[in-house]
mmCIF file of C-alpha atoms in Angstrom:
data_model
loop_
_atom_site.group_PDB
_atom_site.id
_atom_site.type_symbol
_atom_site.label_atom_id
_atom_site.label_comp_id
_atom_site.label_asym_id
_atom_site.label_seq_id
_atom_site.Cartn_x
_atom_site.Cartn_y
_atom_site.Cartn_z
ATOM 1 C CA MET A 14 -18.889 -7.105 -59.908
ATOM 2 C CA SER A 15 -15.503 -8.553 -60.942
ATOM 3 C CA ASP A 16 -12.109 -6.893 -60.393
ATOM 4 C CA ASN A 17 -11.668 -6.194 -64.013
ATOM 5 C CA GLN A 18 -15.395 -4.480 -64.073
ATOM 6 C CA LEU A 19 -14.477 -2.485 -60.914
ATOM 7 C CA LEU A 20 -11.305 -1.343 -62.545
ATOM 8 C CA GLU A 21 -13.179 -0.332 -65.524
ATOM 9 C CA GLN A 22 -15.615 1.689 -63.450
ATOM 10 C CA ILE A 23 -12.919 3.497 -61.581
ATOM 11 C CA GLU A 24 -10.947 4.448 -64.778
ATOM 12 C CA ARG A 25 -14.364 5.819 -66.328
ATOM 13 C CA TYR A 26 -14.889 7.703 -63.016
ATOM 14 C CA LEU A 27 -11.444 9.267 -62.817
ATOM 15 C CA ASN A 28 -11.536 10.090 -66.670
ATOM 16 C CA GLY A 29 -14.782 11.866 -66.443
ATOM 17 C CA GLU A 30 -16.456 9.615 -68.772
ATOM 18 C CA MET A 31 -19.444 8.633 -66.636
ATOM 19 C CA THR A 32 -22.882 10.306 -67.031
ATOM 20 C CA LYS A 33 -24.086 12.567 -64.197
ATOM 21 C CA ASP A 34 -26.389 9.918 -62.755
ATOM 22 C CA GLU A 35 -23.559 7.256 -62.912
ATOM 23 C CA ARG A 36 -21.111 9.593 -61.362
ATOM 24 C CA ALA A 37 -23.631 10.309 -58.616
ATOM 25 C CA ARG A 38 -24.393 6.562 -57.905
ATOM 26 C CA PHE A 39 -20.620 5.732 -58.096
ATOM 27 C CA GLU A 40 -19.837 8.665 -55.482
ATOM 28 C CA ILE A 41 -22.591 7.177 -53.091
ATOM 29 C CA LEU A 42 -20.817 3.769 -53.414
ATOM 30 C CA ARG A 43 -17.485 5.504 -52.451
ATOM 31 C CA ASN A 44 -19.232 7.173 -49.347
ATOM 32 C CA GLU A 45 -20.685 3.574 -48.312
ATOM 33 C CA ASP A 46 -17.801 1.387 -49.060
ATOM 34 C CA THR A 47 -14.330 2.172 -47.360
ATOM 35 C CA ASN A 48 -12.666 -0.344 -49.498
ATOM 36 C CA LEU A 49 -13.774 1.070 -52.820
ATOM 37 C CA ASN A 50 -12.812 4.653 -51.728
ATOM 38 C CA LYS A 51 -9.394 3.391 -50.963
ATOM 39 C CA LYS A 52 -9.126 1.635 -54.388
ATOM 40 C CA VAL A 53 -10.103 4.837 -56.138
ATOM 41 C CA ALA A 54 -7.352 6.878 -54.276
ATOM 42 C CA GLU A 55 -4.792 4.191 -54.978
ATOM 43 C CA HIS A 56 -5.753 3.934 -58.649
ATOM 44 C CA ARG A 57 -5.474 7.875 -59.048
ATOM 45 C CA HIS A 58 -2.186 7.663 -57.448
ATOM 46 C CA PHE A 59 -1.026 4.950 -59.704
ATOM 47 C CA VAL A 60 -2.253 6.471 -62.916
ATOM 48 C CA ASN A 61 -0.352 9.597 -61.879
ATOM 49 C CA LEU A 62 2.894 7.752 -61.304
ATOM 50 C CA ILE A 63 2.565 6.086 -64.702
ATOM 51 C CA LYS A 64 1.876 9.533 -66.361
ATOM 52 C CA GLN A 65 4.904 11.092 -64.683
ATOM 53 C CA TYR A 66 7.148 8.160 -65.658
ATOM 54 C CA GLY A 67 6.023 8.655 -69.346
ATOM 55 C CA GLU A 68 6.870 12.210 -69.117
ATOM 56 C CA ARG A 69 10.255 11.655 -67.817
ATOM 57 C CA LEU A 70 10.867 9.110 -70.652
ATOM 58 C CA GLU A 71 9.646 11.656 -73.251
ATOM 59 C CA LEU A 72 12.071 14.202 -71.644
ATOM 60 C CA GLU A 73 14.900 11.760 -71.986
ATOM 61 C CA LYS A 74 14.123 11.278 -75.670
ATOM 62 C CA ARG A 75 14.060 15.089 -76.340
ATOM 63 C CA LEU A 76 17.282 15.799 -74.531
ATOM 64 C CA ASN A 77 18.939 12.800 -76.437
ATOM 65 C CA ALA A 78 17.661 14.181 -79.772
ATOM 66 C CA LEU A 79 18.981 17.719 -79.021
ATOM 67 C CA HIS A 80 22.358 16.233 -78.178
ATOM 68 C CA SER A 81 22.559 14.393 -81.328
ATOM 69 C CA GLU A 82 21.516 17.622 -83.268
ATOM 70 C CA ILE A 83 24.201 19.807 -81.568
ATOM 71 C CA ASP A 84 27.820 18.893 -82.569
ATOM 72 C CA VAL A 85 29.593 18.890 -79.343
ATOM 73 C CA HIS A 86 32.847 18.218 -80.783
ATOM 74 C CA SER A 87 32.721 20.988 -83.346
ATOM 75 C CA LEU A 88 31.743 23.328 -80.505
ATOM 76 C CA GLU A 89 34.854 22.086 -78.590
ATOM 77 C CA GLU A 90 37.057 22.921 -81.564
ATOM 78 C CA GLU A 91 35.506 26.371 -81.949
ATOM 79 C CA LEU A 92 36.412 26.979 -78.216
ATOM 80 C CA ILE A 93 40.009 26.202 -79.003
ATOM 81 C CA ILE A 94 40.423 27.922 -82.392
ATOM 82 C CA HIS A 95 38.228 31.027 -82.249
ATOM 83 C CA PRO A 96 38.079 33.379 -79.231
ATOM 84 C CA SER A 97 34.698 34.503 -80.381
ATOM 85 C CA TRP A 98 33.220 30.990 -80.039
ATOM 86 C CA ILE A 99 30.386 32.059 -77.797
ATOM 87 C CA VAL A 100 28.955 34.398 -80.535
ATOM 88 C CA SER A 101 29.417 31.667 -83.202
ATOM 89 C CA MET A 102 27.692 29.031 -81.045
ATOM 90 C CA TRP A 103 24.691 31.239 -80.230
ATOM 91 C CA ARG A 104 24.357 32.165 -83.850
ATOM 92 C CA ASN A 105 24.437 28.688 -84.982
ATOM 93 C CA HIS A 106 22.587 26.877 -82.156
ATOM 94 C CA HIS A 107 20.477 29.526 -80.402
ATOM 95 C CA SER A 108 17.101 27.872 -80.968
ATOM 96 C CA LYS A 109 18.232 24.451 -79.879
ATOM 97 C CA ILE A 110 20.071 25.882 -76.705
ATOM 98 C CA SER A 111 16.867 27.765 -75.709
ATOM 99 C CA VAL A 112 14.851 24.682 -76.015
ATOM 100 C CA ALA A 113 17.440 22.590 -74.129
ATOM 101 C CA ALA A 114 17.593 25.344 -71.339
ATOM 102 C CA SER A 115 13.759 25.177 -71.055
ATOM 103 C CA ILE A 116 14.004 21.343 -70.757
ATOM 104 C CA ALA A 117 16.817 21.490 -68.142
ATOM 105 C CA ILE A 118 14.742 23.842 -66.088
ATOM 106 C CA PHE A 119 11.831 21.386 -66.315
ATOM 107 C CA ALA A 120 14.113 18.525 -65.468
ATOM 108 C CA VAL A 121 15.263 20.246 -62.284
ATOM 109 C CA LEU A 122 11.734 20.823 -61.225
ATOM 110 C CA CYS A 123 10.923 17.200 -61.915
ATOM 111 C CA THR A 124 13.890 15.940 -59.756
ATOM 112 C CA LEU A 125 12.723 18.322 -56.970
ATOM 113 C CA PHE A 126 9.210 16.788 -57.268
ATOM 114 C CA PHE A 127 10.214 13.052 -57.459
ATOM 115 C CA THR A 128 12.587 13.427 -54.584
ATOM 116 C CA GLY A 129 9.742 14.906 -52.447
ATOM 117 C CA TYR A 130 11.585 18.359 -52.098
ATOM 118 C CA LEU A 131 8.626 20.269 -53.333
ATOM 119 C CA ASN A 132 5.659 18.278 -51.876
ATOM 120 C CA ASN A 133 4.170 14.743 -52.271
ATOM 121 C CA LYS A 134 1.352 15.661 -54.607
ATOM 122 C CA GLU A 135 1.262 18.643 -57.209
ATOM 123 C CA LEU A 136 3.359 21.545 -57.566
ATOM 124 C CA ASN A 137 0.403 23.842 -56.676
ATOM 125 C CA TYR A 138 -1.082 21.560 -53.912
ATOM 126 C CA ALA A 139 0.705 21.614 -50.550
ATOM 127 C CA GLN A 140 -0.044 19.642 -47.442
ATOM 128 C CA LEU A 141 0.215 21.824 -44.466
ATOM 129 C CA LYS A 142 2.547 20.040 -42.101
ATOM 130 C CA GLY A 143 4.709 22.746 -40.417
ATOM 131 C CA ASP A 144 8.608 22.137 -40.407
ATOM 132 C CA ILE A 145 9.811 22.907 -36.835
ATOM 133 C CA ALA A 146 13.208 20.913 -36.972
ATOM 134 C CA ASN A 147 15.627 21.735 -34.150
ATOM 135 C CA THR A 148 19.431 21.350 -34.213
ATOM 136 C CA LYS A 149 20.596 18.190 -32.601
ATOM 137 C CA LYS A 150 21.944 19.998 -29.735
ATOM 138 C CA SER A 151 18.420 21.459 -28.925
ATOM 139 C CA ILE A 152 16.792 18.181 -29.422
ATOM 140 C CA ASN A 153 19.030 16.583 -26.902
ATOM 141 C CA ALA A 154 18.444 19.342 -24.551
ATOM 142 C CA LEU A 155 14.698 19.014 -24.824
ATOM 143 C CA GLN A 156 14.903 15.215 -24.602
ATOM 144 C CA SER A 157 16.608 15.667 -21.267
ATOM 145 C CA LYS A 158 13.682 17.773 -20.136
ATOM 146 C CA VAL A 159 11.241 15.182 -21.206
ATOM 147 C CA ASN A 160 13.162 12.492 -19.027
ATOM 148 C CA GLY A 161 13.316 14.826 -16.120
ATOM 149 C CA LEU A 162 9.513 15.886 -16.170
ATOM 150 C CA ASN A 163 8.612 12.064 -16.632
ATOM 151 C CA HIS A 164 10.576 11.203 -13.508
ATOM 152 C CA ALA A 165 8.716 14.139 -11.845
ATOM 153 C CA GLY A 166 5.324 13.011 -12.911
ATOM 154 C CA LYS A 167 4.449 16.299 -14.502
ATOM 155 C CA GLY A 168 3.823 15.363 -18.047
ATOM 156 C CA SER A 169 5.752 15.481 -21.214
ATOM 157 C CA VAL A 170 7.087 17.908 -23.791
ATOM 158 C CA ASN A 171 8.283 16.860 -27.383
ATOM 159 C CA PRO A 172 11.339 18.043 -29.222
ATOM 160 C CA GLY A 173 9.254 17.896 -32.534
ATOM 161 C CA ASN A 174 10.586 17.959 -36.074
ATOM 162 C CA PHE A 175 6.925 18.755 -37.516
ATOM 163 C CA ARG A 176 3.996 20.446 -36.334
ATOM 164 C CA GLY A 177 0.363 20.232 -37.152
ATOM 165 C CA THR A 178 -2.991 20.654 -35.240
ATOM 166 C CA GLY A 179 -5.631 18.232 -33.828
ATOM 167 C CA PHE A 180 -8.754 18.239 -32.061
ATOM 168 C CA ALA A 181 -10.536 16.317 -29.592
ATOM 169 C CA ILE A 182 -13.436 13.773 -30.612
ATOM 170 C CA SER A 183 -14.222 12.496 -27.355
ATOM 171 C CA SER A 184 -13.679 13.471 -23.677
ATOM 172 C CA ASN A 185 -11.411 10.551 -22.829
ATOM 173 C CA GLY A 186 -8.390 11.528 -24.729
ATOM 174 C CA TYR A 187 -9.093 10.694 -28.512
ATOM 175 C CA ILE A 188 -7.824 13.243 -30.947
ATOM 176 C CA VAL A 189 -7.958 13.481 -34.730
ATOM 177 C CA THR A 190 -5.373 14.950 -37.144
ATOM 178 C CA ASP A 191 -4.087 14.471 -40.608
ATOM 179 C CA TYR A 192 -2.241 11.267 -41.473
ATOM 180 C CA HIS A 193 0.345 12.989 -43.257
ATOM 181 C CA VAL A 194 1.338 14.956 -40.195
ATOM 182 C CA VAL A 195 1.971 11.744 -38.138
ATOM 183 C CA LYS A 196 3.082 9.425 -40.780
ATOM 184 C CA ASP A 197 6.296 7.483 -39.978
ATOM 185 C CA ALA A 198 6.486 9.367 -36.536
ATOM 186 C CA ASP A 199 8.658 7.872 -33.780
ATOM 187 C CA SER A 200 6.688 9.800 -31.162
ATOM 188 C CA VAL A 201 3.783 12.092 -31.211
ATOM 189 C CA TYR A 202 2.862 14.693 -28.491
ATOM 190 C CA VAL A 203 0.054 17.065 -28.259
ATOM 191 C CA GLN A 204 0.244 20.471 -26.551
ATOM 192 C CA SER A 205 -3.012 22.245 -25.053
ATOM 193 C CA PHE A 206 -3.934 25.809 -25.376
ATOM 194 C CA ASP A 207 -2.668 26.291 -21.747
ATOM 195 C CA GLY A 208 0.714 24.807 -22.509
ATOM 196 C CA LYS A 209 0.185 21.348 -21.098
ATOM 197 C CA SER A 210 1.878 18.530 -23.151
ATOM 198 C CA TYR A 211 0.721 14.924 -23.444
ATOM 199 C CA ARG A 212 2.374 11.991 -25.113
ATOM 200 C CA THR A 213 0.008 9.970 -27.627
ATOM 201 C CA LYS A 214 0.004 7.079 -29.778
ATOM 202 C CA VAL A 215 -1.502 6.580 -33.275
ATOM 203 C CA ILE A 216 -4.428 3.871 -32.900
ATOM 204 C CA TYR A 217 -5.971 3.999 -36.274
ATOM 205 C CA SER A 218 -5.373 5.705 -39.584
ATOM 206 C CA GLU A 219 -7.064 6.052 -43.039
ATOM 207 C CA PRO A 220 -4.208 7.070 -45.244
ATOM 208 C CA GLY A 221 -6.624 7.494 -48.365
ATOM 209 C CA ASP A 222 -8.596 10.013 -46.617
ATOM 210 C CA ASP A 223 -5.639 11.576 -44.787
ATOM 211 C CA ILE A 224 -7.126 10.955 -41.325
ATOM 212 C CA ALA A 225 -5.285 9.549 -38.238
ATOM 213 C CA VAL A 226 -6.764 9.063 -34.669
ATOM 214 C CA LEU A 227 -4.557 9.454 -31.649
ATOM 215 C CA GLN A 228 -4.973 8.421 -28.037
ATOM 216 C CA ILE A 229 -3.325 10.085 -25.103
ATOM 217 C CA THR A 230 -1.327 7.735 -23.097
ATOM 218 C CA ASP A 231 0.216 10.164 -20.688
ATOM 219 C CA PRO A 232 -0.415 9.131 -17.250
ATOM 220 C CA SER A 233 -0.975 12.910 -16.219
ATOM 221 C CA PHE A 234 -3.995 13.041 -18.400
ATOM 222 C CA LYS A 235 -7.457 12.856 -16.795
ATOM 223 C CA THR A 236 -10.286 14.057 -19.050
ATOM 224 C CA PHE A 237 -11.165 16.757 -21.354
ATOM 225 C CA GLY A 238 -14.683 17.263 -20.177
ATOM 226 C CA ALA A 239 -17.789 17.405 -22.433
ATOM 227 C CA ILE A 240 -16.884 18.348 -26.119
ATOM 228 C CA PRO A 241 -18.594 21.649 -26.967
ATOM 229 C CA TYR A 242 -18.949 20.954 -30.835
ATOM 230 C CA ALA A 243 -20.741 18.397 -32.708
ATOM 231 C CA PHE A 244 -20.009 16.548 -36.049
ATOM 232 C CA LYS A 245 -21.957 17.190 -39.073
ATOM 233 C CA LYS A 246 -22.856 14.074 -41.283
ATOM 234 C CA ALA A 247 -24.525 15.791 -44.205
ATOM 235 C CA ASP A 248 -22.715 17.977 -46.771
ATOM 236 C CA THR A 249 -22.595 21.721 -46.304
ATOM 237 C CA ASP A 250 -23.745 24.142 -48.864
ATOM 238 C CA ILE A 251 -21.437 26.371 -50.960
ATOM 239 C CA GLY A 252 -21.409 29.943 -49.578
ATOM 240 C CA GLU A 253 -21.731 28.900 -45.829
ATOM 241 C CA ASN A 254 -19.614 30.933 -43.504
ATOM 242 C CA VAL A 255 -16.912 28.752 -41.879
ATOM 243 C CA PHE A 256 -13.915 29.061 -39.795
ATOM 244 C CA THR A 257 -10.938 27.158 -38.427
ATOM 245 C CA ILE A 258 -8.630 27.384 -35.561
ATOM 246 C CA GLY A 259 -5.181 25.761 -35.331
ATOM 247 C CA TYR A 260 -1.507 26.279 -34.772
ATOM 248 C CA PRO A 261 0.536 27.645 -37.808
ATOM 249 C CA ARG A 262 2.337 29.545 -35.074
ATOM 250 C CA ASP A 263 3.043 28.695 -31.474
ATOM 251 C CA VAL A 264 -0.287 30.394 -30.464
ATOM 252 C CA ILE A 265 -3.792 29.525 -31.632
ATOM 253 C CA VAL A 266 -4.863 31.293 -34.719
ATOM 254 C CA LEU A 267 -8.288 31.953 -36.036
ATOM 255 C CA GLY A 268 -9.030 31.631 -39.783
ATOM 256 C CA PRO A 269 -12.445 33.008 -40.860
ATOM 257 C CA GLY A 270 -13.768 32.379 -44.444
ATOM 258 C CA PHE A 271 -16.600 30.551 -46.412
ATOM 259 C CA LEU A 272 -16.994 27.311 -48.386
ATOM 260 C CA THR A 273 -16.298 27.888 -52.110
ATOM 261 C CA ALA A 274 -16.861 24.374 -53.629
ATOM 262 C CA SER A 275 -18.343 21.177 -52.637
ATOM 263 C CA THR A 276 -15.268 19.244 -53.868
ATOM 264 C CA GLY A 277 -11.512 19.566 -53.375
ATOM 265 C CA PHE A 278 -8.487 19.748 -55.516
ATOM 266 C CA ARG A 279 -9.241 18.380 -59.039
ATOM 267 C CA GLY A 280 -12.833 17.498 -58.091
ATOM 268 C CA ASP A 281 -11.856 15.406 -55.094
ATOM 269 C CA THR A 282 -15.317 14.370 -53.648
ATOM 270 C CA THR A 283 -13.838 13.708 -50.266
ATOM 271 C CA GLN A 284 -12.955 17.272 -49.797
ATOM 272 C CA TYR A 285 -14.389 20.796 -49.697
ATOM 273 C CA GLN A 286 -12.637 23.796 -50.946
ATOM 274 C CA VAL A 287 -12.764 26.719 -48.585
ATOM 275 C CA SER A 288 -11.622 30.454 -48.735
ATOM 276 C CA THR A 289 -9.793 30.942 -45.494
ATOM 277 C CA PRO A 290 -6.258 31.802 -44.371
ATOM 278 C CA VAL A 291 -4.165 28.647 -43.517
ATOM 279 C CA ASP A 292 -0.600 27.914 -43.363
ATOM 280 C CA PHE A 293 1.919 25.091 -42.501
ATOM 281 C CA GLY A 294 0.950 23.840 -39.108
ATOM 282 C CA ASN A 295 -2.814 24.137 -39.682
ATOM 283 C CA SER A 296 -3.079 20.499 -41.085
ATOM 284 C CA GLY A 297 -5.403 18.567 -38.910
ATOM 285 C CA GLY A 298 -7.372 21.569 -37.513
ATOM 286 C CA PRO A 299 -11.194 21.460 -37.468
ATOM 287 C CA LEU A 300 -13.295 23.287 -39.986
ATOM 288 C CA LEU A 301 -16.604 24.442 -38.463
ATOM 289 C CA ASP A 302 -19.721 26.171 -39.845
ATOM 290 C CA SER A 303 -21.228 29.158 -38.414
ATOM 291 C CA LYS A 304 -23.179 27.218 -35.779
ATOM 292 C CA GLY A 305 -19.966 25.485 -34.439
ATOM 293 C CA ASN A 306 -20.491 22.132 -36.177
ATOM 294 C CA VAL A 307 -17.350 20.527 -37.350
ATOM 295 C CA ILE A 308 -17.762 19.895 -41.171
ATOM 296 C CA GLY A 309 -14.286 18.974 -42.159
ATOM 297 C CA ILE A 310 -10.479 18.638 -41.277
ATOM 298 C CA ILE A 311 -8.083 21.238 -43.015
ATOM 299 C CA ASN A 312 -5.251 19.309 -44.718
ATOM 300 C CA ALA A 313 -3.975 21.167 -47.689
ATOM 301 C CA LYS A 314 -3.897 24.551 -49.637
ATOM 302 C CA GLU A 315 -3.526 25.497 -53.251
ATOM 303 C CA THR A 316 -0.144 27.360 -53.498
ATOM 304 C CA HIS A 317 -0.863 29.328 -56.522
ATOM 305 C CA VAL A 318 -4.320 30.626 -55.343
ATOM 306 C CA GLU A 319 -4.342 32.944 -52.329
ATOM 307 C CA GLY A 320 -6.719 31.629 -49.664
ATOM 308 C CA ALA A 321 -7.715 28.503 -51.303
ATOM 309 C CA ALA A 322 -7.665 25.724 -48.779
ATOM 310 C CA PHE A 323 -9.024 22.186 -48.675
ATOM 311 C CA ALA A 324 -10.599 19.943 -45.991
ATOM 312 C CA VAL A 325 -11.592 16.290 -45.616
ATOM 313 C CA LYS A 326 -15.369 16.275 -45.073
ATOM 314 C CA SER A 327 -16.501 15.260 -41.623
ATOM 315 C CA SER A 328 -18.488 12.174 -43.077
ATOM 316 C CA TYR A 329 -15.154 10.556 -43.806
ATOM 317 C CA LEU A 330 -13.972 11.419 -40.136
ATOM 318 C CA LEU A 331 -17.062 9.779 -38.846
ATOM 319 C CA LYS A 332 -16.588 6.651 -41.143
ATOM 320 C CA THR A 333 -12.953 6.301 -39.836
ATOM 321 C CA ILE A 334 -14.138 6.167 -36.343
ATOM 322 C CA GLN A 335 -16.715 3.800 -37.194
ATOM 323 C CA ASP A 336 -14.026 1.629 -38.644
ATOM 324 C CA ILE A 337 -11.667 1.588 -35.658
ATOM 325 C CA PRO A 338 -11.707 -2.139 -34.234
ATOM 326 C CA ASP A 339 -13.292 -2.384 -30.870
ATOM 327 C CA SER A 340 -9.889 -3.800 -29.553
ATOM 328 C CA LEU A 341 -8.383 -0.246 -30.236
ATOM 329 C CA LYS A 342 -10.884 1.989 -28.743
ATOM 330 C CA SER A 343 -12.220 2.320 -25.286
ATOM 331 C CA ASP A 344 -15.550 3.970 -25.013
ATOM 332 C CA LEU A 345 -14.810 6.277 -27.831
ATOM 333 C CA ASN A 346 -18.352 8.135 -27.834
ATOM 334 C CA ILE A 347 -18.510 10.828 -30.210
ATOM 335 C CA ASN A 348 -20.465 14.040 -29.021
ATOM 336 C CA SER A 349 -23.774 14.696 -30.592
ATOM 337 C CA LYS A 350 -24.721 17.865 -28.678
ATOM 338 C CA ASN A 351 -23.596 21.221 -29.966
ATOM 339 C CA VAL A 352 -23.339 23.928 -27.174
ATOM 340 C CA LEU A 353 -21.799 26.454 -29.554
ATOM 341 C CA ALA A 354 -25.002 27.129 -31.688
ATOM 342 C CA GLY A 355 -26.171 30.718 -30.766
ATOM 343 C CA LEU A 356 -22.907 32.060 -29.373
ATOM 344 C CA ASN A 357 -21.032 34.814 -31.151
ATOM 345 C CA ARG A 358 -17.513 33.821 -32.630
ATOM 346 C CA VAL A 359 -15.564 35.225 -29.666
ATOM 347 C CA GLN A 360 -17.689 33.005 -27.435
ATOM 348 C CA GLN A 361 -17.273 29.855 -29.591
ATOM 349 C CA ILE A 362 -13.470 30.189 -29.664
ATOM 350 C CA LYS A 363 -13.248 30.616 -25.808
ATOM 351 C CA LYS A 364 -15.502 27.459 -25.530
ATOM 352 C CA MET A 365 -13.441 25.228 -27.887
ATOM 353 C CA GLN A 366 -9.720 26.452 -27.544
ATOM 354 C CA ASN A 367 -9.185 23.841 -24.908
ATOM 355 C CA TYR A 368 -10.096 21.094 -27.288
ATOM 356 C CA VAL A 369 -7.776 22.095 -30.066
ATOM 357 C CA PHE A 370 -4.013 21.075 -29.782
ATOM 358 C CA MET A 371 -0.710 21.590 -31.360
ATOM 359 C CA VAL A 372 0.325 18.345 -32.705
ATOM 360 C CA LYS A 373 4.296 17.809 -32.476
ATOM 361 C CA VAL A 374 5.973 14.855 -34.237
ATOM 362 C CA TYR A 375 9.278 13.495 -33.603
ATOM 363 C CA ASN A 376 11.261 11.519 -36.029
ATOM 364 C CA GLN A 377 14.774 10.346 -35.539
#
């Protein structure tokens, strides 16, 4: 298939112009071909940027038209000559002023959006990276502790700017989290349930799927021990009871719920939608079914709908792990044995809490 044909197929897919069978076949290709999946995500992002640029141009045209219709100089004369200029201006131009005010509010929101102040996707779609920025004084103090502890050989702590969650994927120090949590990080640390902190490095990432794989590089780290959960390859059915644990706070927090849709935000086939309480800091946490199988990675929530969260499907995690070059991984063996099945929720949490970590990110 030529590049033009591929682009045409992607556009038909994103525009909803494919038949049900065509869409099913295309999604199978996306699951099998990492490069195709990336191209779909990149094209969706590109189309959104074009659309947003067009909206900004249209906004400018409307503002210019309103400016032309309202005689600014005559209003200035009214201000000087007539004390009741406000009443006169409102009577003569109230409809235009109302429209201009509405557009101005919209323009402010657009500015916040394009500068990244609101979020980096949609107004009602928020990725769950927790901001735990400290003052410069606090950072310097904590950095001193880092240096002191390193010299003492007792591990590391991190003066983080941002917080997320991660969980172990092998016993020898590999951890997965969301890409948006560690993007552009100068250093990344993970903190275990018992308070131990370890320095890590990002060895591989899939930005299109919002997945990053970390490896603990701290000399104080030995091993996690056998991972108690397994990773589910097949899709999970709607209505399945699920739960997540993570670090929206400084302590580990359970989020029970159920799977509400087999696709994510705006029909994204790489995600699930789940009804479970999540907050900033939950990003990168595991989503598990009732038997304790990992079925996804929490990465976002819908801000206008209470309890509506999204998780990248575990099949994309497994694909990311397969794509890691051998030169970057050392005996990264994914666990296939689940010891959580048959346990109640309390027992499941106790078994897995030592394998779920607070991810702290430090940016200069």
